[in-house]
GROMACS .gro file of C-alpha atoms in nm:
model
  313
    1MET     CA    1  -1.717  -1.141   1.356
    2ALA     CA    2  -1.488  -1.154   1.053
    3ARG     CA    3  -1.147  -0.989   1.033
    4ALA     CA    4  -0.930  -0.845   0.759
    5CYS     CA    5  -0.563  -0.751   0.784
    6ILE     CA    6  -0.479  -0.446   0.574
    7PHE     CA    7  -0.137  -0.305   0.493
    8PRO     CA    8  -0.033   0.058   0.435
    9GLY     CA    9   0.112   0.219   0.125
   10GLN     CA   10   0.369   0.486   0.050
   11GLY     CA   11   0.340   0.802   0.256
   12SER     CA   12   0.313   0.620   0.589
   13GLN     CA   13   0.692   0.587   0.629
   14ALA     CA   14   0.860   0.772   0.918
   15VAL     CA   15   1.207   0.767   1.070
   16GLY     CA   16   1.203   0.532   1.369
   17MET     CA   17   0.953   0.293   1.210
   18GLY     CA   18   0.990  -0.059   1.348
   19ARG     CA   19   1.268   0.028   1.591
   20ALA     CA   20   1.075  -0.037   1.913
   21LEU     CA   21   0.952  -0.371   1.778
   22ALA     CA   22   1.306  -0.473   1.682
   23GLU     CA   23   1.433  -0.382   2.028
   24SER     CA   24   1.151  -0.573   2.200
   25PHE     CA   25   1.098  -0.885   1.988
   26PRO     CA   26   1.346  -1.117   1.815
   27GLN     CA   27   1.081  -1.206   1.555
   28ALA     CA   28   1.077  -0.846   1.434
   29ARG     CA   29   1.456  -0.823   1.429
   30ALA     CA   30   1.467  -1.141   1.219
   31VAL     CA   31   1.240  -0.986   0.953
   32PHE     CA   32   1.454  -0.672   0.931
   33ASP     CA   33   1.770  -0.885   0.902
   34GLU     CA   34   1.612  -1.091   0.625
   35VAL     CA   35   1.514  -0.780   0.428
   36ASP     CA   36   1.861  -0.629   0.478
   37ASP     CA   37   2.020  -0.949   0.347
   38ALA     CA   38   1.785  -0.971   0.048
   39LEU     CA   39   1.863  -0.614  -0.060
   40GLY     CA   40   2.231  -0.613   0.032
   41GLN     CA   41   2.161  -0.289   0.221
   42ASN     CA   42   2.126  -0.189   0.585
   43LEU     CA   43   1.770  -0.073   0.523
   44SER     CA   44   1.674  -0.127   0.886
   45GLN     CA   45   1.931   0.129   1.000
   46LEU     CA   46   1.784   0.377   0.754
   47MET     CA   47   1.437   0.301   0.890
   48PHE     CA   48   1.544   0.341   1.251
   49GLU     CA   49   1.775   0.642   1.218
   50GLY     CA   50   1.707   0.816   0.884
   51PRO     CA   51   1.784   1.049   0.722
   52VAL     CA   52   1.426   1.108   0.619
   53GLU     CA   53   1.526   1.219   0.267
   54ALA     CA   54   1.678   0.878   0.196
   55LEU     CA   55   1.393   0.686   0.360
   56THR     CA   56   1.139   0.877   0.151
   57LEU     CA   57   1.298   0.769  -0.178
   58THR     CA   58   1.051   0.536  -0.346
   59ALA     CA   59   1.305   0.253  -0.383
   60ASN     CA   60   1.364   0.260  -0.005
   61ALA     CA   61   1.018   0.352   0.125
   62GLN     CA   62   0.843   0.061  -0.045
   63PRO     CA   63   1.050  -0.227   0.100
   64ALA     CA   64   1.077  -0.040   0.432
   65LEU     CA   65   0.701  -0.022   0.477
   66MET     CA   66   0.671  -0.389   0.386
   67ALA     CA   67   0.941  -0.482   0.640
   68ALA     CA   68   0.772  -0.288   0.920
   69SER     CA   69   0.436  -0.451   0.847
   70LEU     CA   70   0.569  -0.805   0.828
   71ALA     CA   71   0.778  -0.757   1.141
   72THR     CA   72   0.460  -0.651   1.321
   73LEU     CA   73   0.272  -0.951   1.183
   74ARG     CA   74   0.543  -1.196   1.292
   75VAL     CA   75   0.527  -1.052   1.644
   76LEU     CA   76   0.148  -1.087   1.650
   77GLN     CA   77   0.184  -1.448   1.542
   78ALA     CA   78   0.440  -1.522   1.813
   79GLU     CA   79   0.297  -1.315   2.097
   80ARG     CA   80  -0.079  -1.321   2.036
   81GLY     CA   81  -0.122  -1.651   1.854
   82LEU     CA   82  -0.255  -1.494   1.534
   83ASP     CA   83  -0.293  -1.743   1.247
   84LEU     CA   84  -0.401  -1.579   0.922
   85ALA     CA   85  -0.553  -1.893   0.773
   86ARG     CA   86  -0.759  -1.955   1.087
   87ASP     CA   87  -0.832  -1.608   1.227
   88VAL     CA   88  -0.853  -1.374   0.926
   89ALA     CA   89  -1.101  -1.382   0.639
   90CYS     CA   90  -0.899  -1.183   0.384
   91VAL     CA   91  -0.612  -0.940   0.330
   92ALA     CA   92  -0.570  -0.618   0.132
   93GLY     CA   93  -0.308  -0.349   0.090
   94HIS     CA   94  -0.289   0.001  -0.054
   95SER     CA   95  -0.064   0.007  -0.362
   96LEU     CA   96   0.271  -0.138  -0.245
   97GLY     CA   97   0.078  -0.271   0.057
   98GLU     CA   98  -0.072  -0.529  -0.177
   99TYR     CA   99   0.271  -0.696  -0.199
  100THR     CA  100   0.292  -0.690   0.180
  101ALA     CA  101  -0.052  -0.848   0.204
  102LEU     CA  102   0.053  -1.124  -0.032
  103ALA     CA  103   0.374  -1.191   0.161
  104ALA     CA  104   0.170  -1.205   0.482
  105ALA     CA  105  -0.063  -1.460   0.321
  106GLY     CA  106   0.223  -1.676   0.195
  107THR     CA  107   0.219  -1.594  -0.178
  108PHE     CA  108   0.573  -1.451  -0.175
  109SER     CA  109   0.869  -1.503   0.056
  110ILE     CA  110   0.987  -1.199   0.252
  111ALA     CA  111   1.313  -1.188   0.056
  112ASP     CA  112   1.136  -1.202  -0.281
  113THR     CA  113   0.890  -0.934  -0.171
  114ALA     CA  114   1.175  -0.703  -0.071
  115ARG     CA  115   1.347  -0.751  -0.407
  116LEU     CA  116   1.021  -0.705  -0.601
  117LEU     CA  117   0.948  -0.380  -0.419
  118ARG     CA  118   1.300  -0.252  -0.482
  119ILE     CA  119   1.253  -0.322  -0.854
  120ARG     CA  120   0.905  -0.165  -0.843
  121GLY     CA  121   1.026   0.149  -0.668
  122GLU     CA  122   1.319   0.199  -0.904
  123ALA     CA  123   1.108   0.128  -1.213
  124MET     CA  124   0.832   0.368  -1.108
  125GLN     CA  125   1.088   0.638  -1.037
  126ALA     CA  126   1.258   0.588  -1.375
  127ALA     CA  127   0.938   0.570  -1.583
  128VAL     CA  128   0.893   0.948  -1.608
  129ALA     CA  129   1.163   1.215  -1.619
  130PRO     CA  130   1.177   1.440  -1.310
  131GLY     CA  131   0.941   1.737  -1.338
  132GLN     CA  132   0.735   1.586  -1.621
  133GLY     CA  133   0.465   1.426  -1.406
  134ALA     CA  134   0.257   1.527  -1.107
  135MET     CA  135  -0.020   1.419  -0.871
  136ALA     CA  136  -0.294   1.615  -0.697
  137ALA     CA  137  -0.545   1.539  -0.423
  138LEU     CA  138  -0.907   1.641  -0.459
  139ILE     CA  139  -1.096   1.654  -0.130
  140GLY     CA  140  -1.474   1.643  -0.148
  141PRO     CA  141  -1.577   1.504  -0.487
  142ASP     CA  142  -1.676   1.146  -0.558
  143ALA     CA  143  -1.476   0.936  -0.802
  144GLU     CA  144  -1.708   1.005  -1.096
  145THR     CA  145  -1.680   1.382  -1.054
  146ALA     CA  146  -1.303   1.353  -1.022
  147ARG     CA  147  -1.290   1.139  -1.336
  148ALA     CA  148  -1.486   1.401  -1.529
  149ILE     CA  149  -1.249   1.675  -1.409
  150ALA     CA  150  -0.950   1.464  -1.514
  151ALA     CA  151  -1.096   1.399  -1.859
  152GLU     CA  152  -1.161   1.771  -1.914
  153ALA     CA  153  -0.811   1.862  -1.799
  154ALA     CA  154  -0.628   1.605  -2.013
  155GLN     CA  155  -0.648   1.796  -2.345
  156GLY     CA  156  -0.444   1.531  -2.524
  157GLU     CA  157  -0.215   1.472  -2.227
  158VAL     CA  158  -0.249   1.225  -1.938
  159CYS     CA  159  -0.469   1.298  -1.637
  160GLU     CA  160  -0.627   1.000  -1.464
  161VAL     CA  161  -0.769   0.888  -1.130
  162ALA     CA  162  -0.481   0.721  -0.943
  163ASN     CA  163  -0.645   0.653  -0.606
  164ASP     CA  164  -1.010   0.641  -0.509
  165ASN     CA  165  -0.936   0.639  -0.137
  166GLY     CA  166  -1.290   0.699  -0.017
  167ALA     CA  167  -1.418   0.957   0.230
  168GLY     CA  168  -1.422   1.214  -0.049
  169GLN     CA  169  -1.051   1.178  -0.121
  170VAL     CA  170  -0.949   1.117  -0.482
  171VAL     CA  171  -0.595   1.149  -0.619
  172LEU     CA  172  -0.521   1.239  -0.982
  173SER     CA  173  -0.200   1.155  -1.167
  174GLY     CA  174  -0.053   1.244  -1.505
  175THR     CA  175   0.153   1.499  -1.692
  176LYS     CA  176   0.231   1.808  -1.487
  177ALA     CA  177   0.043   2.058  -1.702
  178ALA     CA  178  -0.269   1.841  -1.720
  179VAL     CA  179  -0.278   1.784  -1.344
  180GLU     CA  180  -0.234   2.156  -1.283
  181ARG     CA  181  -0.529   2.220  -1.515
  182ALA     CA  182  -0.733   1.968  -1.319
  183VAL     CA  183  -0.660   2.151  -0.993
  184ALA     CA  184  -0.774   2.480  -1.150
  185ILE     CA  185  -1.091   2.320  -1.289
  186ALA     CA  186  -1.170   2.159  -0.954
  187GLN     CA  187  -1.123   2.485  -0.769
  188GLY     CA  188  -1.351   2.658  -1.018
  189ARG     CA  189  -1.620   2.398  -0.954
  190GLY     CA  190  -1.622   2.446  -0.581
  191VAL     CA  191  -1.430   2.133  -0.487
  192LYS     CA  192  -1.356   2.168  -0.115
  193ARG     CA  193  -0.981   2.136  -0.163
  194ALA     CA  194  -0.758   2.066  -0.462
  195VAL     CA  195  -0.383   2.062  -0.403
  196MET     CA  196  -0.071   1.946  -0.584
  197LEU     CA  197   0.114   1.671  -0.398
  198ASN     CA  198   0.486   1.659  -0.325
  199VAL     CA  199   0.563   1.328  -0.495
  200SER     CA  200   0.859   1.204  -0.695
  201ALA     CA  201   0.662   1.053  -0.985
  202PRO     CA  202   0.306   1.029  -1.125
  203PHE     CA  203   0.208   0.692  -0.982
  204HIS     CA  204  -0.089   0.479  -1.095
  205CYS     CA  205  -0.147   0.630  -1.437
  206SER     CA  206  -0.064   0.527  -1.794
  207LEU     CA  207   0.269   0.713  -1.780
  208MET     CA  208   0.385   0.424  -1.560
  209ALA     CA  209   0.362   0.174  -1.851
  210PRO     CA  210   0.742   0.112  -1.857
  211ALA     CA  211   0.728   0.024  -1.486
  212ALA     CA  212   0.438  -0.214  -1.549
  213GLU     CA  213   0.649  -0.400  -1.805
  214ALA     CA  214   0.940  -0.414  -1.560
  215MET     CA  215   0.710  -0.571  -1.302
  216ARG     CA  216   0.572  -0.819  -1.554
  217ALA     CA  217   0.926  -0.942  -1.615
  218ALA     CA  218   1.017  -0.942  -1.244
  219LEU     CA  219   0.703  -1.130  -1.138
  220ALA     CA  220   0.754  -1.393  -1.410
  221GLY     CA  221   1.074  -1.502  -1.237
  222VAL     CA  222   0.941  -1.528  -0.881
  223ALA     CA  223   0.782  -1.830  -0.714
  224MET     CA  224   0.419  -1.771  -0.614
  225GLN     CA  225   0.183  -1.974  -0.397
  226ALA     CA  226  -0.191  -1.929  -0.358
  227PRO     CA  227  -0.252  -1.703  -0.055
  228VAL     CA  228  -0.391  -1.875   0.254
  229VAL     CA  229  -0.680  -1.624   0.248
  230PRO     CA  230  -0.816  -1.420  -0.044
  231LEU     CA  231  -0.658  -1.090  -0.148
  232TYR     CA  232  -0.894  -0.803  -0.228
  233ALA     CA  233  -0.702  -0.662  -0.524
  234ASN     CA  234  -0.661  -0.288  -0.581
  235VAL     CA  235  -0.756  -0.294  -0.949
  236LEU     CA  236  -1.046  -0.539  -0.911
  237ALA     CA  237  -1.194  -0.438  -0.574
  238GLY     CA  238  -1.274  -0.805  -0.522
  239PRO     CA  239  -1.118  -1.126  -0.387
  240ILE     CA  240  -0.866  -1.335  -0.582
  241THR     CA  241  -0.654  -1.639  -0.492
  242ASP     CA  242  -0.518  -1.775  -0.822
  243PRO     CA  243  -0.145  -1.692  -0.860
  244ALA     CA  244  -0.173  -1.615  -1.234
  245THR     CA  245  -0.463  -1.377  -1.169
  246ILE     CA  246  -0.268  -1.216  -0.884
  247ARG     CA  247   0.034  -1.166  -1.110
  248ASP     CA  248  -0.182  -0.996  -1.376
  249ALA     CA  249  -0.345  -0.775  -1.112
  250LEU     CA  250  -0.007  -0.664  -0.976
  251VAL     CA  251   0.107  -0.567  -1.326
  252ALA     CA  252  -0.219  -0.381  -1.395
  253GLN     CA  253  -0.194  -0.207  -1.058
  254VAL     CA  254   0.115  -0.007  -1.167
  255THR     CA  255  -0.087   0.193  -1.421
  256GLY     CA  256  -0.436   0.135  -1.279
  257THR     CA  257  -0.650   0.302  -1.016
  258VAL     CA  258  -0.616   0.193  -0.653
  259ARG     CA  259  -0.983   0.126  -0.585
  260TRP     CA  260  -0.953   0.140  -0.208
  261ARG     CA  261  -1.304   0.274  -0.139
  262GLU     CA  262  -1.464  -0.004  -0.342
  263SER     CA  263  -1.234  -0.267  -0.191
  264VAL     CA  264  -1.326  -0.177   0.166
  265ALA     CA  265  -1.694  -0.156   0.074
  266ALA     CA  266  -1.674  -0.501  -0.087
  267MET     CA  267  -1.507  -0.649   0.221
  268ALA     CA  268  -1.774  -0.494   0.445
  269GLU     CA  269  -2.046  -0.627   0.215
  270ALA     CA  270  -1.889  -0.973   0.249
  271GLY     CA  271  -1.924  -0.952   0.628
  272ILE     CA  272  -1.586  -0.816   0.736
  273ASP     CA  273  -1.651  -0.601   1.042
  274GLN     CA  274  -1.301  -0.579   1.197
  275PHE     CA  275  -1.005  -0.429   1.012
  276HIS     CA  276  -0.650  -0.441   1.152
  277GLU     CA  277  -0.398  -0.210   0.986
  278ILE     CA  278  -0.064  -0.384   1.033
  279GLY     CA  279   0.251  -0.171   1.026
  280THR     CA  280   0.331   0.199   1.020
  281GLY     CA  281   0.070   0.474   1.050
  282LYS     CA  282  -0.307   0.493   1.077
  283VAL     CA  283  -0.412   0.624   0.735
  284LEU     CA  284  -0.605   0.316   0.624
  285SER     CA  285  -0.780   0.275   0.960
  286GLY     CA  286  -0.915   0.628   0.930
  287LEU     CA  287  -1.040   0.564   0.577
  288VAL     CA  288  -1.207   0.236   0.676
  289LYS     CA  289  -1.403   0.404   0.954
  290ARG     CA  290  -1.545   0.652   0.704
  291ILE     CA  291  -1.610   0.403   0.423
  292ALA     CA  292  -1.762   0.129   0.643
  293PRO     CA  293  -1.905   0.307   0.949
  294GLY     CA  294  -2.039  -0.016   1.099
  295ALA     CA  295  -1.692  -0.171   1.114
  296THR     CA  296  -1.415  -0.128   1.369
  297ALA     CA  297  -1.061  -0.045   1.259
  298SER     CA  298  -0.739  -0.043   1.457
  299ALA     CA  299  -0.374   0.023   1.375
  300VAL     CA  300  -0.106  -0.212   1.510
  301GLY     CA  301   0.256  -0.103   1.486
  302SER     CA  302   0.411  -0.067   1.832
  303PRO     CA  303   0.482  -0.296   2.127
  304GLU     CA  304   0.191  -0.128   2.307
  305ASP     CA  305  -0.040  -0.205   2.013
  306VAL     CA  306   0.075  -0.566   2.021
  307ALA     CA  307  -0.006  -0.591   2.392
  308ALA     CA  308  -0.357  -0.456   2.327
  309PHE     CA  309  -0.424  -0.695   2.038
  310PRO     CA  310  -0.663  -0.988   2.097
  311THR     CA  311  -0.518  -1.327   2.191
  312PHE     CA  312  -0.584  -1.619   1.955
  313GLY     CA  313  -0.523  -1.991   1.959
   0.00000   0.00000   0.00000
């Protein structure tokens, strides 16, 4: 058996996230305190109590999701004896979850990860004026069909595949008019479902180029270590360990496609048959079960989940 730890992306945040862990385990509380100190903000209070409108803001949601995941991981290390270098074959994360995965594997410190994600969230939000960009989910088509729909809809504007999530779920991103055209084209072609998404910016498309440059500058000033296990990178759908390659992949990820389907398939092909989603929500676990039907996937985010987790050491 070979295990992977995977870490959720934006959209999994919810008011109350991490609160039960913080109340039950000092290791979790310590992570939340460290993130609060790094950001100079009582982010943990916002996570525990809301309001949801503030938690959903990209600049808050990204470090909050990271904090919840790493708090969970620290508890698993203390309570269940989990050692990533010994017990896990690789890590991966969806979009911002890639930063969480790298922090879990020792590439970044928790404080640096929190600050990087704050910069990333603010830069992504500022890259496109409100109302100018949009995203849409297509349910049913494969990535190639979605790419063809996006290309037809672009008409000189931007419409690109942002996420190939697998299980017939592809997300498009770009200028508002082009994405709306893509939805109409998809509906006309019998795509099972094509809907505009309620998002604050058009993530993972070329409109995010200013945010990519902001991250290039931010990452250049942060200490990086080789991860203790390989990272399956979003834009490469394959394993990397070299810090310079990781830095380039994180910059490319801002404008590039999150190749989650291919990443999970590559991990399964490499022999990974157990996936543990660490943190808030169960989105990635559900996708894994549909992409790699021979694998098991579980979500770990509560004290009860911790108690049910295998014991190592």
